[in-house]
Short mmCIF file of C-alpha atoms in Angstrom, two decimals:
data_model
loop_
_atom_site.label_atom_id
_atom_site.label_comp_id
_atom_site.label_asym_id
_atom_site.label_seq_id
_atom_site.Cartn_x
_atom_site.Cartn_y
_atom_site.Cartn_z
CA UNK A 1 0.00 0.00 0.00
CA UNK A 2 1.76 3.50 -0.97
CA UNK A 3 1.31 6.50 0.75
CA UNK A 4 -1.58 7.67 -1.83
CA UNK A 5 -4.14 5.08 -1.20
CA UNK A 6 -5.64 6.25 1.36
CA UNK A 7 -6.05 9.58 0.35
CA UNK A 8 -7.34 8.79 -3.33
CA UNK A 9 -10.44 9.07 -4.37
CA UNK A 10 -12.23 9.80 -7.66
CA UNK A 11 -15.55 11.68 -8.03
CA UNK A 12 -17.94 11.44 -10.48
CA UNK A 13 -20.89 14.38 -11.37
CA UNK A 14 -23.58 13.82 -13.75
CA UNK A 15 -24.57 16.74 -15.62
CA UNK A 16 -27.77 17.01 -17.66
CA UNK A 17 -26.68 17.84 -21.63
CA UNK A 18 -27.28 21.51 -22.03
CA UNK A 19 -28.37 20.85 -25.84
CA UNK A 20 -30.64 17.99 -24.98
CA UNK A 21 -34.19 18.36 -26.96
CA UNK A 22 -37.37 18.72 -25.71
CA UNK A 23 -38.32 15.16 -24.96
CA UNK A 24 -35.10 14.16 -24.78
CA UNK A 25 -33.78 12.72 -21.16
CA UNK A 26 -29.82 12.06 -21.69
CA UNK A 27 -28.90 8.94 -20.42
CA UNK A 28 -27.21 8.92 -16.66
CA UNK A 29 -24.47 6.74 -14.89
CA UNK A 30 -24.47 5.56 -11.51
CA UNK A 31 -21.50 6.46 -9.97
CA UNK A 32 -20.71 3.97 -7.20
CA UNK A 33 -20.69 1.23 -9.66
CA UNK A 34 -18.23 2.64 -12.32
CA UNK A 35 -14.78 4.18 -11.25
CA UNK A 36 -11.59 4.96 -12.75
CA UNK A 37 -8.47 3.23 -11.20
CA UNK A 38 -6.28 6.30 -10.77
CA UNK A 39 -3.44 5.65 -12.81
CA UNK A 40 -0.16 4.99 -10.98
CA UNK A 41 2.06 7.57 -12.99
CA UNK A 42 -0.58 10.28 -12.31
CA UNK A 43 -0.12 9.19 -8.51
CA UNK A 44 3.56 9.05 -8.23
CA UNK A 45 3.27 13.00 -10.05
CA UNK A 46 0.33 13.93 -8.28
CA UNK A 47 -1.43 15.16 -11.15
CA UNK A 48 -5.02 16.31 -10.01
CA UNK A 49 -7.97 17.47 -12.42
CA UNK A 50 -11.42 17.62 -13.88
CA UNK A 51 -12.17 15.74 -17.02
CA UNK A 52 -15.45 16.37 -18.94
CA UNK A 53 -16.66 13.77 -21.81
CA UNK A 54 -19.83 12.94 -23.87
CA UNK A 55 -21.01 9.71 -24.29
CA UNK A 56 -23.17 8.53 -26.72
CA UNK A 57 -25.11 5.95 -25.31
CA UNK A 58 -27.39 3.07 -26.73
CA UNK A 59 -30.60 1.67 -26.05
CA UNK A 60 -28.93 -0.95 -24.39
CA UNK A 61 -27.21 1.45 -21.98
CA UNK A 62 -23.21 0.24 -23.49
CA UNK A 63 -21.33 3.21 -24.87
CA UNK A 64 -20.81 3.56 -28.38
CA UNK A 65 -18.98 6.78 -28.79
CA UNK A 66 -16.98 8.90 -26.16
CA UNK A 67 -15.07 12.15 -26.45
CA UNK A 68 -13.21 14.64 -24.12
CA UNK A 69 -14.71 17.81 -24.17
CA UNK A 70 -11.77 19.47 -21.38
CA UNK A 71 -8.47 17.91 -20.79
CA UNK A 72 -7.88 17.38 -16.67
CA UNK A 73 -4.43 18.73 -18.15
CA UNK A 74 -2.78 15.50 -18.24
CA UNK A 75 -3.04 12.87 -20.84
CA UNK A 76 -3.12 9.68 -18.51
CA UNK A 77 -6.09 11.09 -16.25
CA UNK A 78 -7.95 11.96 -19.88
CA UNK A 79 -7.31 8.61 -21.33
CA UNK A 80 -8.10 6.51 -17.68
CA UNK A 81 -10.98 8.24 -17.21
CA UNK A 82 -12.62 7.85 -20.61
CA UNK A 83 -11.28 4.40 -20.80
CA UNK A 84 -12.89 3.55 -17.18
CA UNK A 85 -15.96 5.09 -18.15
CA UNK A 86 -16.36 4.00 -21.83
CA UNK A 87 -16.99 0.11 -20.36
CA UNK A 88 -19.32 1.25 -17.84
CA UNK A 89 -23.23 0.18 -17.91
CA UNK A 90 -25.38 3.96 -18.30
CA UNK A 91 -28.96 3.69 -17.60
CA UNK A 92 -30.47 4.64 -21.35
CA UNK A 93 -32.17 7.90 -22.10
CA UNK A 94 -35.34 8.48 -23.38
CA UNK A 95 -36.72 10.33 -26.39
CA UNK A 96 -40.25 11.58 -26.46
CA UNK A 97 -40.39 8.83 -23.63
CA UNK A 98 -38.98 6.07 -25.22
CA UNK A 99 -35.77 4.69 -24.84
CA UNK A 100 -33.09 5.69 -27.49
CA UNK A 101 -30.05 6.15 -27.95
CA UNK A 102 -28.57 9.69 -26.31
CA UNK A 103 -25.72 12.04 -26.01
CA UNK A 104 -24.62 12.60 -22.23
CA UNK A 105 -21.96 14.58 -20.25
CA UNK A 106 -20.07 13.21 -17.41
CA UNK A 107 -17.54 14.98 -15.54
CA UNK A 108 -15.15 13.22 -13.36
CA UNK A 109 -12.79 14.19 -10.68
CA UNK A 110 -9.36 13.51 -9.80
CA UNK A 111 -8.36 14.20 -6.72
CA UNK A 112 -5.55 13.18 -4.50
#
């Protein structure tokens, strides 16, 4: 155990998409099932920052498409986090009440 793990944690806040449609619920993620394993060069630098990506999710709640939208400011938080996040299960969205595939924004937290 390194001096780090205790003091490591990762948060994760859901944001609504600002462009979603009328009709159109984004889909969501439940945090406390899907974290990012802080990577151990990011540790050992003690890089910190905020990452924010959009999913595209499908009616089956897998990801199809992901892409950063702001850089934490280092590369291996960026790529962990989407890479983490990407294989996660999202709870589908919803258009005009039925379930669809939808764009959502996740921002995620690295924080020492």
């Amino acid at each position: 155990m390194n001096k780090f793990s205790t003091s490591v944690f990762a948060a994760v806040i859901l944001s609504a998409a600002s462009t979603a449609f009328a009709g159109e619920v984004p889909a969501s993620l439940d945090a406390k099932n899907c974290k990012a394993e802080y990577p151990k060069a990011s540790l050992i630098n003690e890089e910190q920052g905020d990452v924010t990506m959009s999913f595209l999710v499908a009616a089956d709640g897998n990801v199809v498409e992901s892409k950063l939208e702001k850089s934490s400011g280092y590369k291996n938080l960026d790529k962990a986090a989407i890479k983490a996040l990407s294989a996660c299960k999202f709870k589908p969205g919803t258009k005009d009440g039925a379930v669809a595939q939808t764009w959502t924004k996740v921002d995620y937290s690295w924080k020492l």
